[in-house]
Amino acid sequence: MFTGLFYALRREGVNVTITEWLALMEALRLGLAENSLTGFYYLARSVLVKSETRYDAFDRAFLRCFEGIETPPEITEQVLEWLEHALPPLKMDPGAKSPDLNWSLEELKKKLAERLAKQTGEHHGGSQWIGTGGTSPFGHSGYHPAGVRIGGEPVNRSAVKVAAQRAYRDFRTDETLHTRQFELALRKLRLLSTAVEGERDVLDLEATVEATGRNAGRLELVWTRGRKNNIKLIILMDSGGSMNPYQRLCSRLFNAANKSTHFRDLQFFYFHNCVYEVIFNDPFCLRRNSTGTYDFLRRFGPDYRLIIVGDASMGAGELLMPYGALDWGAENEEPGLVWLKRLAGHFEHSVWLNPIPKAHWGVVEGARTIGLIGEIFPMFELTLDGLNEAIKKLMVKK
Amino acid sequence: MEHTIHYRGSAKYIASQELISAVNVAAALNRPLLIKGEPGTGKTMLAQSISENLQMKLIIWNIKSTTKAQDGLYVYDTVQRLYDSQFGEGDVRDIKQYIKLGKLGEAFVAEERVVLLIDEIDKADIEFPNDLLWELDQMSFYIPETGETITARHRPIVVITSNAEKELPDAFLRRCIFHYIAFPDEDMMKEIVKVHYPDLDKELVNSAVKAFYNIRSLPGLQKKPSTSELLDWVQALAIGGVDPELIENELPLPGVLLKKDNDMAMLQRRYGGEATARAGGRNLTRYWRG
């Protein structure tokens, strides 16, 4: 049953497994969906979807499967609440109680649905709206010859409507990020090792047993170093004018990386549009505060991970021509592309993060240079998904 | 039939229909319930509310960055035993007295069904949840030192909270029922404030909540104020005897809500007035290090 939903979910990128699907079937057998589509919606979501970032995908899949399915008018909890603030029961003149026989259940249900759609507030006494103590056919403590008593198990808003609201759209992971999320993503960048220097503050149980044994049972404690992160990271940021629109985004990445204390070493450097024979120590990109790129390569070994952040959009000449750099002072004898290749060749792990959304890479002004640089560095967009991908890439050799 | 257990929320804790249904599903399917949500949305309170509503004992296992899965099962106090053997104290042959059950073990051996809260599971090492898979699935574990197997007499209702500091492993997620507590909307927030401070002036609460959501909706806030900050703020406003009509425009005492200099500076640009006077100097090192 509902196999369509299973495949619709997988098509939307929610990787539902058989185990989870069977759990859902088990839950349905136990009657946990309370026989309503809304109940089923929440049940299926809590069993099948394991991250709020996938709620939106679930909504889309659910819509596709169940759109257009007419659910009977579901009585909202609000209606029940209206009924709770009741008037005392209406005393009817026995003569007025003459049964009105011109009704059918179908018609009444239809009317109830219509009225539910129209009514927006509480209503007590009267002959039309859902409420108490009146003569409308709907409600309780009132009198209508052919009334519907509203009560019993509360049910919620129509599930299709809930799904259609897509309230979790904001949580899609391809949205851009907050500092916190950046930090979390960066935290995955780690390679634990005991080889790093530091305090010997962890009890080495096996060595202790051995030493104590050799000591004929007199306790001798042996200490060792805890496992520490062995990752060294360099972040190289484009500080050029075309990056201005992405300043806030980049500053978040900067703050997040800066706050991460788990790296063995973390360095920031800057460049303007493209890397040439010098790179800069601060974002103002002034020559007097710069490092020769060769010195930079000598100082930082190939085991450093390199993240370059930039829009990779520039005039093709800046990348391809000697002396093509935009800056007055630059004297690049070699074109930027050669320098970039040199960087990529030096560092064993490197990625390029581009704040321009991936979908636009082919169409923006810098499409040509984005393409060229994308051949040298694995390029990812600067979103949560992109950053996670990039970090996965940084963990393994190219 | 265990699934007849029905959680309905409790007087002190306002739970949405979705959340209540997730709790009941988890209890019926005997699976851990994983709760995620912004800080201050009452993740930890949920377990308390379940325990109150269903009249079950609550066992809390607070996770820290150094917590290991083993700590939750049992700890074998080898050093104590070694010392005892050296100084001839205690009955060293009885290993059992050196085995101390952890929180999970405690929940397993309890006489009645209990609620077990594993709080902030994401604080621990990445592998931590995986190390607990078998135990949470089978609700039993083996103690090799004594040859004993501890099996749950009554499968506890397991509530796990996470602040999403770390990605949880897929294998672990597959076994959980998941619910994300969305940030409450204005009406719900008023209810929440009412639960905490039933005697406050309604007008004050209304305008404070409104102002609170205005602040939250400012684009680019580094740290959005959360429920607990609103509660503090409302109380501070009440104590300070602030006129409700002034709250929305002047935003008095913004320091209770906003904790970052940058956010304060932004508020100052937006509103001015009292917020300006209190925010202090502008922060110049907004963007780059150094």
XYZ file of C-alpha atoms in Angstrom:
688
model
C 0.000 0.000 0.000
C 1.150 3.549 -0.663
C 4.130 2.246 -2.624
C 3.709 5.256 -4.857
C 4.692 7.476 -1.944
C 7.808 5.387 -1.351
C 9.068 5.974 -4.855
C 7.923 9.581 -4.951
C 9.977 10.186 -1.803
C 13.038 8.575 -3.275
C 12.631 10.625 -6.410
C 12.590 13.772 -4.271
C 15.851 12.708 -2.684
C 14.541 11.376 0.622
C 16.398 8.121 0.932
C 13.756 6.028 2.589
C 14.985 2.547 3.386
C 13.030 -0.698 3.518
C 13.472 -0.835 7.293
C 11.784 2.515 7.714
C 9.069 1.592 5.256
C 8.328 -1.607 7.175
C 8.196 0.408 10.392
C 5.562 2.601 8.767
C 3.556 -0.463 7.736
C 3.794 -1.769 11.293
C 2.567 1.574 12.592
C -0.370 1.503 10.181
C -1.225 -2.003 11.356
C -1.319 -0.687 14.908
C -3.727 1.977 13.750
C -1.463 4.879 14.602
C -2.623 6.930 11.630
C -6.049 7.163 13.267
C -7.629 6.485 9.884
C -7.175 10.011 8.628
C -4.985 11.372 5.919
C -3.652 13.980 8.313
C -2.739 11.330 10.834
C -1.029 9.438 8.059
C 0.868 12.546 6.980
C 2.386 13.129 10.413
C 2.958 9.439 11.013
C 4.735 8.927 7.719
C 6.799 12.049 8.207
C 8.015 11.118 11.649
C 8.871 7.560 10.629
C 10.384 8.193 7.201
C 12.025 11.603 7.349
C 15.001 12.066 9.619
C 15.997 15.646 9.060
C 14.043 18.883 8.987
C 15.933 19.765 5.834
C 14.017 16.970 4.112
C 10.582 18.001 5.367
C 10.084 20.095 2.282
C 10.979 17.223 -0.016
C 8.503 15.090 1.902
C 5.805 17.709 1.428
C 6.450 17.781 -2.290
C 6.307 13.993 -2.587
C 3.198 13.829 -0.455
C 1.510 16.446 -2.596
C 2.347 14.559 -5.738
C 0.828 11.353 -4.382
C -2.236 12.691 -2.673
C -3.076 15.877 -4.493
C -6.679 15.947 -5.566
C -7.727 13.251 -3.131
C -10.917 14.521 -1.559
C -10.921 13.995 2.141
C -14.197 14.260 3.983
C -14.636 17.553 5.827
C -12.428 17.186 8.822
C -13.634 18.822 11.951
C -10.967 21.028 13.283
C -10.020 21.210 16.841
C -11.023 24.815 16.731
C -14.613 23.890 15.992
C -14.552 21.623 18.992
C -13.269 24.480 21.041
C -16.112 26.689 19.887
C -18.454 24.074 21.154
C -16.839 23.969 24.545
C -17.823 27.524 25.348
C -21.401 26.468 25.362
C -24.647 28.155 26.180
C -27.000 26.247 28.429
C -29.143 23.747 26.531
C -31.959 25.339 24.631
C -35.439 24.640 25.897
C -37.705 24.127 22.964
C -41.412 24.442 22.838
C -42.618 20.885 22.189
C -44.719 22.155 19.338
C -41.700 23.470 17.509
C -40.068 20.088 17.697
C -41.966 18.765 14.738
C -39.517 16.540 12.944
C -38.366 17.904 9.653
C -38.152 14.907 7.429
C -36.864 16.536 4.285
C -33.213 15.851 4.710
C -30.591 13.392 3.680
C -27.331 12.639 5.394
C -25.386 13.383 2.230
C -26.881 16.816 1.919
C -26.234 17.570 5.527
C -22.607 16.549 5.280
C -22.201 18.747 2.272
C -23.700 21.661 4.122
C -21.452 21.058 7.076
C -18.440 21.157 4.811
C -19.626 24.396 3.244
C -20.272 25.975 6.551
C -16.947 24.844 7.949
C -15.300 26.563 5.076
C -17.210 29.802 5.685
C -17.270 30.054 9.429
C -14.300 31.714 11.003
C -15.200 32.244 14.621
C -17.129 31.094 17.598
C -20.838 31.343 17.459
C -23.408 30.541 20.063
C -27.124 30.798 19.675
C -28.620 31.402 16.280
C -29.798 29.303 13.438
C -27.002 29.198 10.948
C -23.474 28.699 12.200
C -21.793 25.867 14.005
C -22.100 26.539 17.679
C -24.023 25.707 20.776
C -27.448 26.364 22.038
C -28.901 27.403 18.709
C -31.038 25.841 16.072
C -28.420 25.328 13.434
C -28.211 21.706 12.344
C -24.584 21.603 13.435
C -23.277 21.656 16.961
C -24.546 20.421 20.258
C -26.857 21.384 23.101
C -29.048 22.947 20.518
C -31.956 21.730 18.577
C -32.428 20.979 14.956
C -34.573 18.157 13.743
C -31.813 16.779 11.624
C -28.691 17.862 13.348
C -25.173 16.634 13.232
C -23.577 16.379 16.600
C -19.994 17.364 16.481
C -17.703 15.679 18.952
C -15.491 12.658 19.307
C -11.871 12.257 18.322
C -10.297 15.488 17.185
C -8.776 15.498 13.752
C -6.578 18.084 12.230
C -6.398 20.229 9.170
C -6.496 18.476 5.855
C -3.177 16.772 5.300
C -2.977 17.795 1.695
C -3.438 21.367 2.783
C -0.732 21.019 5.386
C 1.636 19.575 2.848
C 0.701 22.266 0.384
C 1.697 24.968 2.831
C 5.243 23.665 2.670
C 6.110 25.351 5.910
C 9.551 23.774 5.991
C 10.741 25.269 2.760
C 13.295 27.315 4.686
C 15.102 24.255 5.867
C 16.214 23.030 2.489
C 19.897 22.313 2.659
C 20.653 23.999 -0.607
C 19.730 27.303 1.027
C 22.689 29.397 2.081
C 23.961 29.248 5.557
C 24.386 30.667 9.000
C 27.668 30.861 10.845
C 26.612 28.056 13.092
C 25.913 25.730 10.210
C 29.267 26.587 8.688
C 30.935 25.715 11.955
C 29.206 22.371 12.060
C 30.209 21.590 8.531
C 33.818 22.543 9.233
C 33.824 20.359 12.291
C 33.538 17.341 10.072
C 36.944 18.167 8.714
C 39.034 16.123 11.020
C 41.545 13.351 11.027
C 42.218 12.025 14.466
C 45.683 10.962 15.365
C 47.706 10.408 18.508
C 50.863 11.578 16.821
C 50.204 15.238 17.553
C 52.216 16.709 20.375
C 50.402 17.615 23.572
C 49.837 16.644 27.167
C 49.946 12.969 27.997
C 46.701 12.974 29.918
C 44.855 9.823 28.907
C 45.330 6.557 30.748
C 46.785 3.928 28.442
C 45.057 0.896 29.855
C 46.951 -1.797 28.003
C 50.335 -0.328 28.746
C 49.298 0.116 32.382
C 48.346 -3.537 32.686
C 51.621 -4.549 31.113
C 53.721 -2.279 33.322
C 51.840 -3.322 36.444
C 52.364 -6.956 35.528
C 56.070 -6.390 35.132
C 56.052 -4.626 38.482
C 54.716 -7.804 40.088
C 51.306 -6.315 40.721
C 52.297 -2.922 42.036
C 50.196 -0.432 40.174
C 52.005 1.679 37.635
C 49.981 4.069 35.561
C 51.011 4.775 31.984
C 49.691 7.899 30.297
C 49.327 8.641 26.664
C 48.147 11.485 24.457
C 44.527 11.761 23.460
C 43.659 11.616 19.825
C 43.745 15.040 18.277
C 42.782 16.502 14.982
C 45.675 16.508 12.576
C 44.112 18.700 9.932
C 45.855 21.867 8.862
C 43.819 24.262 6.814
C 44.456 27.284 4.654
C 41.582 29.444 3.535
C 42.325 31.699 0.621
C 39.659 34.310 0.019
C 38.941 36.475 -2.956
C 38.653 40.033 -1.754
C 37.915 41.595 -5.092
C 35.131 43.975 -6.002
C 32.967 41.355 -7.647
C 32.825 39.567 -4.284
C 31.041 42.454 -2.568
C 27.543 41.043 -2.981
C 28.676 37.895 -1.189
C 30.441 39.691 1.618
C 27.987 38.689 4.298
C 28.093 35.054 3.242
C 31.882 35.003 3.156
C 32.125 36.743 6.488
C 29.999 33.987 7.976
C 32.366 31.375 6.642
C 35.248 33.418 7.972
C 33.713 33.702 11.431
C 32.879 30.030 11.538
C 36.367 28.932 10.525
C 37.891 31.402 12.915
C 35.879 30.015 15.794
C 36.749 26.412 15.008
C 39.393 25.446 17.488
C 39.775 21.908 16.346
C 42.263 22.456 13.564
C 45.913 21.924 14.205
C 46.666 24.993 12.186
C 44.446 27.462 10.392
C 45.667 30.236 8.080
C 43.845 32.920 6.169
C 45.159 34.613 3.067
C 43.582 36.831 0.444
C 43.852 37.484 -3.238
C 42.334 39.878 -5.691
C 40.391 38.100 -8.425
C 43.145 35.611 -9.128
C 46.348 34.400 -7.482
C 49.595 35.688 -8.959
C 53.143 35.949 -7.659
C 52.061 37.429 -4.313
C 49.187 36.710 -2.007
C 47.995 39.080 0.662
C 47.923 38.749 4.411
C 44.810 40.868 4.899
C 41.700 41.628 2.869
C 42.938 45.095 1.885
C 45.285 43.435 -0.593
C 48.147 45.901 -0.255
C 51.541 44.956 -1.535
C 53.374 45.995 1.598
C 51.486 43.371 3.537
C 51.877 40.406 1.270
C 53.713 37.120 0.942
C 55.434 35.827 -2.142
C 53.461 32.899 -3.485
C 56.632 30.801 -3.722
C 57.433 31.579 -0.089
C 53.871 30.666 0.754
C 54.265 27.299 -0.944
C 57.551 26.656 0.858
C 56.057 27.575 4.213
C 52.996 25.388 3.972
C 53.571 21.778 3.049
C 51.383 19.725 0.746
C 49.586 18.236 3.735
C 47.721 21.499 4.328
C 44.151 21.452 3.062
C 43.409 24.399 0.794
C 39.997 26.036 0.496
C 39.766 28.849 -2.015
C 36.702 31.047 -1.758
C 35.945 33.180 -4.767
C 33.448 33.844 -7.488
C 35.993 32.776 -10.129
C 34.543 35.459 -12.342
C 36.998 37.751 -14.063
C 38.047 38.896 -17.464
C 39.508 35.975 -19.374
C 42.690 37.966 -19.809
C 43.312 38.080 -16.073
C 43.466 34.343 -16.094
C 45.084 33.565 -19.421
C 47.470 36.390 -20.309
C 50.850 37.263 -18.840
C 50.634 40.739 -17.223
C 46.883 40.333 -17.337
C 46.280 41.224 -13.695
C 43.837 43.980 -12.973
C 46.041 45.684 -10.384
C 48.472 48.395 -11.370
C 51.314 47.079 -9.321
C 51.088 43.477 -10.358
C 53.877 42.220 -12.548
C 52.687 38.770 -13.369
C 54.963 37.291 -15.952
C 52.950 34.157 -15.896
C 49.203 34.042 -16.422
C 46.949 33.410 -13.427
C 45.975 29.999 -14.693
C 49.561 28.794 -14.305
C 49.633 30.029 -10.724
C 46.387 28.302 -9.929
C 47.683 25.070 -11.425
C 50.786 25.463 -9.304
C 48.676 25.758 -6.157
C 46.529 22.780 -7.117
C 49.659 20.762 -7.839
C 51.299 21.652 -4.547
C 48.470 20.880 -2.173
C 47.248 17.320 -2.113
C 43.764 18.371 -1.074
C 42.143 21.485 -2.408
C 38.675 22.750 -3.254
C 37.137 25.941 -4.594
C 34.000 27.338 -2.987
C 31.948 29.628 -5.154
C 29.285 31.870 -3.605
C 27.491 32.038 -6.959
C 24.768 29.366 -6.994
C 25.757 26.416 -9.134
C 22.696 26.749 -11.333
C 24.033 30.102 -12.564
C 27.606 29.074 -13.260
C 26.938 28.517 -16.918
C 25.141 31.794 -17.514
C 26.785 34.533 -15.439
C 29.321 36.943 -16.822
C 32.239 34.898 -15.535
C 30.995 31.627 -17.021
C 34.148 31.147 -19.073
C 36.607 31.573 -16.201
C 34.393 29.553 -13.863
C 34.641 26.730 -16.358
C 38.421 27.054 -16.667
C 39.027 27.155 -12.923
C 36.545 24.346 -12.383
C 38.875 22.146 -14.405
C 41.732 22.825 -11.997
C 39.951 22.800 -8.643
C 36.903 20.770 -7.730
C 34.368 23.591 -7.454
C 31.393 23.663 -5.085
C 28.776 26.266 -4.370
C 28.889 27.981 -1.006
C 25.771 26.399 0.507
C 25.392 23.764 3.183
C 25.231 20.979 0.624
C 28.144 22.444 -1.303
C 30.284 22.877 1.767
C 29.566 19.354 2.951
C 30.507 17.997 -0.458
C 33.652 20.094 -0.449
C 34.636 18.796 2.962
C 34.112 15.232 1.875
C 36.377 16.001 -1.043
C 39.010 17.453 1.284
C 39.101 14.279 3.343
C 40.188 12.078 0.470
C 42.958 12.600 -2.012
C 41.996 13.918 -5.399
C -1.221 -3.987 24.150
C 1.421 -1.424 24.851
C 0.281 1.035 22.257
C -2.738 1.925 24.295
C -0.411 4.297 26.140
C -1.484 7.725 25.071
C 0.474 10.865 25.703
C -1.599 14.051 25.631
C 0.754 16.789 26.679
C 0.684 18.272 30.143
C -0.455 21.450 31.804
C 3.020 22.942 32.036
C 4.090 22.037 28.546
C 2.381 23.104 25.373
C 2.814 20.446 22.723
C 1.557 20.586 19.152
C -0.624 17.829 17.737
C 2.249 16.693 15.540
C 4.570 16.334 18.467
C 2.036 14.415 20.512
C 1.455 12.066 17.595
C 5.215 11.538 17.191
C 5.535 10.640 20.876
C 2.715 8.129 20.622
C 4.138 6.591 17.469
C 7.531 6.175 19.126
C 5.995 4.650 22.236
C 3.870 2.242 20.222
C 6.646 1.154 17.875
C 9.166 0.952 20.725
C 11.619 3.101 18.891
C 13.680 5.985 20.179
C 12.193 9.401 19.503
C 14.732 11.853 18.153
C 13.835 15.483 18.810
C 15.571 18.314 17.033
C 14.850 22.016 17.127
C 16.213 25.458 17.772
C 17.593 26.055 21.249
C 14.819 27.048 23.622
C 11.993 25.180 21.909
C 11.591 22.875 24.885
C 13.244 19.681 23.703
C 14.377 18.629 27.134
C 11.108 19.687 28.733
C 9.290 17.213 26.515
C 10.706 14.208 28.344
C 9.666 15.701 31.654
C 6.200 16.300 30.325
C 5.910 12.715 29.053
C 7.039 11.368 32.377
C 4.516 13.527 34.222
C 1.657 12.789 31.885
C 2.191 9.039 31.768
C 3.291 8.842 35.395
C 6.560 7.140 34.619
C 9.905 7.681 36.236
C 12.279 9.876 34.274
C 15.923 8.888 33.911
C 18.153 11.575 32.433
C 21.439 10.800 30.744
C 23.259 14.039 30.030
C 25.755 13.656 27.240
C 29.048 15.531 27.313
C 31.821 15.647 24.794
C 33.719 12.999 26.718
C 30.788 10.625 27.222
C 31.287 7.154 25.788
C 28.537 4.687 24.952
C 29.966 2.295 27.498
C 29.310 4.826 30.299
C 25.584 4.449 29.723
C 25.681 0.677 30.028
C 27.995 -0.027 32.919
C 31.355 0.922 34.361
C 33.758 -1.644 35.672
C 35.770 0.017 38.409
C 39.035 -1.804 37.777
C 41.179 0.607 39.700
C 39.097 0.211 42.865
C 39.371 -3.537 42.538
C 43.096 -3.333 42.053
C 43.506 -1.156 45.119
C 41.292 -3.463 47.145
C 43.431 -6.408 46.123
C 46.623 -4.627 47.078
C 45.407 -3.564 50.462
C 43.325 -6.644 51.107
C 40.048 -4.824 51.460
C 36.627 -5.972 50.259
C 35.807 -9.210 48.498
C 37.912 -8.964 45.373
C 36.568 -12.214 43.930
C 33.081 -10.772 43.676
C 33.428 -8.770 40.478
C 29.772 -7.806 40.638
C 30.366 -5.202 43.304
C 32.744 -3.366 40.994
C 30.185 -3.195 38.189
C 28.116 -0.036 38.284
C 25.215 0.317 35.890
C 24.977 3.479 33.805
C 21.778 5.358 32.975
C 20.787 3.052 30.146
C 21.410 0.015 32.350
C 19.345 1.639 35.078
C 16.451 2.132 32.679
C 16.669 -1.516 31.608
C 16.526 -2.994 35.095
C 13.784 -0.664 36.339
C 10.706 -2.380 37.740
C 8.320 -0.340 35.623
C 8.415 1.229 32.200
C 10.415 4.444 32.438
C 11.149 7.425 30.250
C 14.837 7.658 29.355
C 16.084 11.023 28.159
C 19.382 11.016 26.314
C 20.042 14.727 26.293
C 22.069 16.434 23.560
C 23.394 13.312 21.928
C 25.251 15.375 19.357
C 27.665 16.640 21.990
C 29.427 13.289 22.066
C 31.842 11.844 19.580
C 30.620 11.188 16.042
C 30.635 7.429 16.599
C 28.696 7.573 19.850
C 25.197 6.933 18.448
C 26.449 3.998 16.400
C 27.919 2.415 19.500
C 24.468 2.389 21.049
C 22.616 0.933 18.065
C 22.501 -2.649 19.233
C 21.606 -1.794 22.799
C 18.761 0.523 21.798
C 17.487 -1.951 19.214
C 17.611 -5.076 21.331
C 17.296 -3.316 24.669
C 19.872 -5.622 26.162
C 23.620 -5.797 26.664
C 26.174 -8.277 27.880
C 28.675 -7.780 30.682
C 31.637 -9.987 29.859
C 33.239 -9.508 33.275
C 30.395 -11.263 35.070
C 28.895 -13.196 32.168
C 25.583 -11.470 32.809
C 23.144 -10.232 30.204
C 21.053 -7.257 31.186
C 17.773 -7.231 29.310
C 15.120 -4.568 29.607
C 12.137 -5.791 31.579
C 10.017 -3.058 30.057
C 11.244 -1.293 26.978
C 11.725 2.289 28.114
C 10.368 5.223 26.121
C 13.595 6.703 24.822
C 13.672 10.412 24.010
C 16.841 11.697 22.383
C 17.480 15.389 21.853
C 19.924 16.927 19.438
C 20.980 20.478 18.669
C 22.273 19.415 15.289
C 25.845 20.136 16.246
C 26.881 16.997 14.477
C 25.358 14.965 11.743
C 24.028 11.743 13.241
C 24.919 8.513 11.466
C 22.343 7.186 8.987
C 22.167 3.735 10.545
C 21.156 5.388 13.790
C 18.617 7.687 12.168
C 16.929 4.775 10.395
C 15.916 3.345 13.759
C 14.529 6.557 15.199
C 11.234 8.327 14.971
C 12.085 11.898 14.127
C 10.390 15.127 14.994
C 11.540 18.663 14.431
C 10.070 21.179 16.861
C 9.432 24.251 14.794
C 9.811 27.619 16.442
C 6.419 28.470 17.970
C 4.257 31.038 16.192
C 2.947 34.146 17.907
C -0.222 32.642 19.331
C 1.555 29.609 20.659
C 4.237 31.837 22.130
C 1.608 33.819 24.033
C 0.317 30.543 25.448
C 3.828 29.586 26.481
C 4.385 32.894 28.219
C 1.043 32.467 29.935
C 2.026 29.041 31.221
C 5.181 30.464 32.765
C 3.814 33.762 34.058
C 0.063 33.370 34.424
C -0.398 36.672 36.273
C 1.159 39.056 33.796
C -0.777 41.832 32.152
C -2.169 40.566 28.849
C -1.413 43.773 27.024
C 2.219 43.659 28.103
C 2.603 40.079 26.947
C 0.961 40.800 23.608
C 3.141 43.720 22.717
C 6.286 42.049 24.029
C 5.652 38.978 21.921
C 4.953 41.150 18.913
C 8.169 43.100 19.388
C 10.035 39.842 19.918
C 8.931 38.501 16.538
C 9.815 41.815 14.922
C 13.336 41.441 16.216
C 13.562 37.827 15.167
C 12.559 38.743 11.662
C 15.431 41.216 11.243
C 17.518 39.858 8.402
C 21.090 38.904 9.201
C 20.873 38.460 12.955
C 23.790 36.386 14.167
C 21.923 34.913 17.083
C 18.176 35.057 17.065
C 16.659 35.414 20.521
C 14.920 32.264 21.693
C 11.983 31.419 23.922
C 13.943 31.488 27.139
C 15.253 34.959 26.322
C 11.740 36.173 25.633
C 10.620 34.820 28.988
C 13.435 36.666 30.719
C 12.610 39.799 28.808
C 8.926 39.688 29.636
C 9.775 39.287 33.274
C 12.284 42.112 33.152
C 9.684 44.362 31.487
C 7.141 43.496 34.128
C 9.542 44.175 36.966
C 10.680 47.403 35.362
C 7.067 48.480 35.046
C 7.421 49.413 31.399
C 4.364 50.848 29.698
C 3.117 48.221 27.182
C 2.522 50.902 24.580
C 6.191 51.827 24.527
C 7.503 48.313 24.058
C 6.950 47.930 20.359
C 8.476 51.223 19.364
C 11.259 51.660 21.838
C 12.330 48.126 22.605
C 13.549 48.724 26.133
C 16.199 46.472 27.683
C 17.348 44.948 24.390
C 20.361 43.446 26.136
C 18.172 40.669 27.490
C 17.285 39.543 23.985
C 20.405 40.194 21.960
C 23.764 38.907 23.066
C 26.028 39.877 20.195
C 27.527 43.300 19.571
C 26.768 43.123 15.878
C 23.129 42.307 16.474
C 22.885 45.178 18.885
C 24.396 47.526 16.328
C 21.878 46.371 13.780
C 18.981 46.955 16.141
C 20.353 50.386 16.790
C 20.345 51.212 13.095
C 16.790 49.971 12.765
C 15.186 51.512 15.778
C 17.246 54.116 17.536
C 15.576 55.463 20.672
C 16.346 53.672 23.874
C 17.930 50.804 21.996
C 20.550 53.272 20.785
C 21.353 54.554 24.215
C 21.937 51.090 25.571
C 23.712 49.465 22.725
C 26.958 51.296 23.355
C 29.639 51.905 20.776
C 29.647 50.465 17.333
C 31.652 47.459 16.593
C 34.331 48.184 14.068
C 35.846 44.767 13.617
C 32.712 43.480 12.007
C 34.082 41.562 9.171
C 37.654 40.426 9.209
C 39.931 39.095 11.837
C 42.427 41.422 13.489
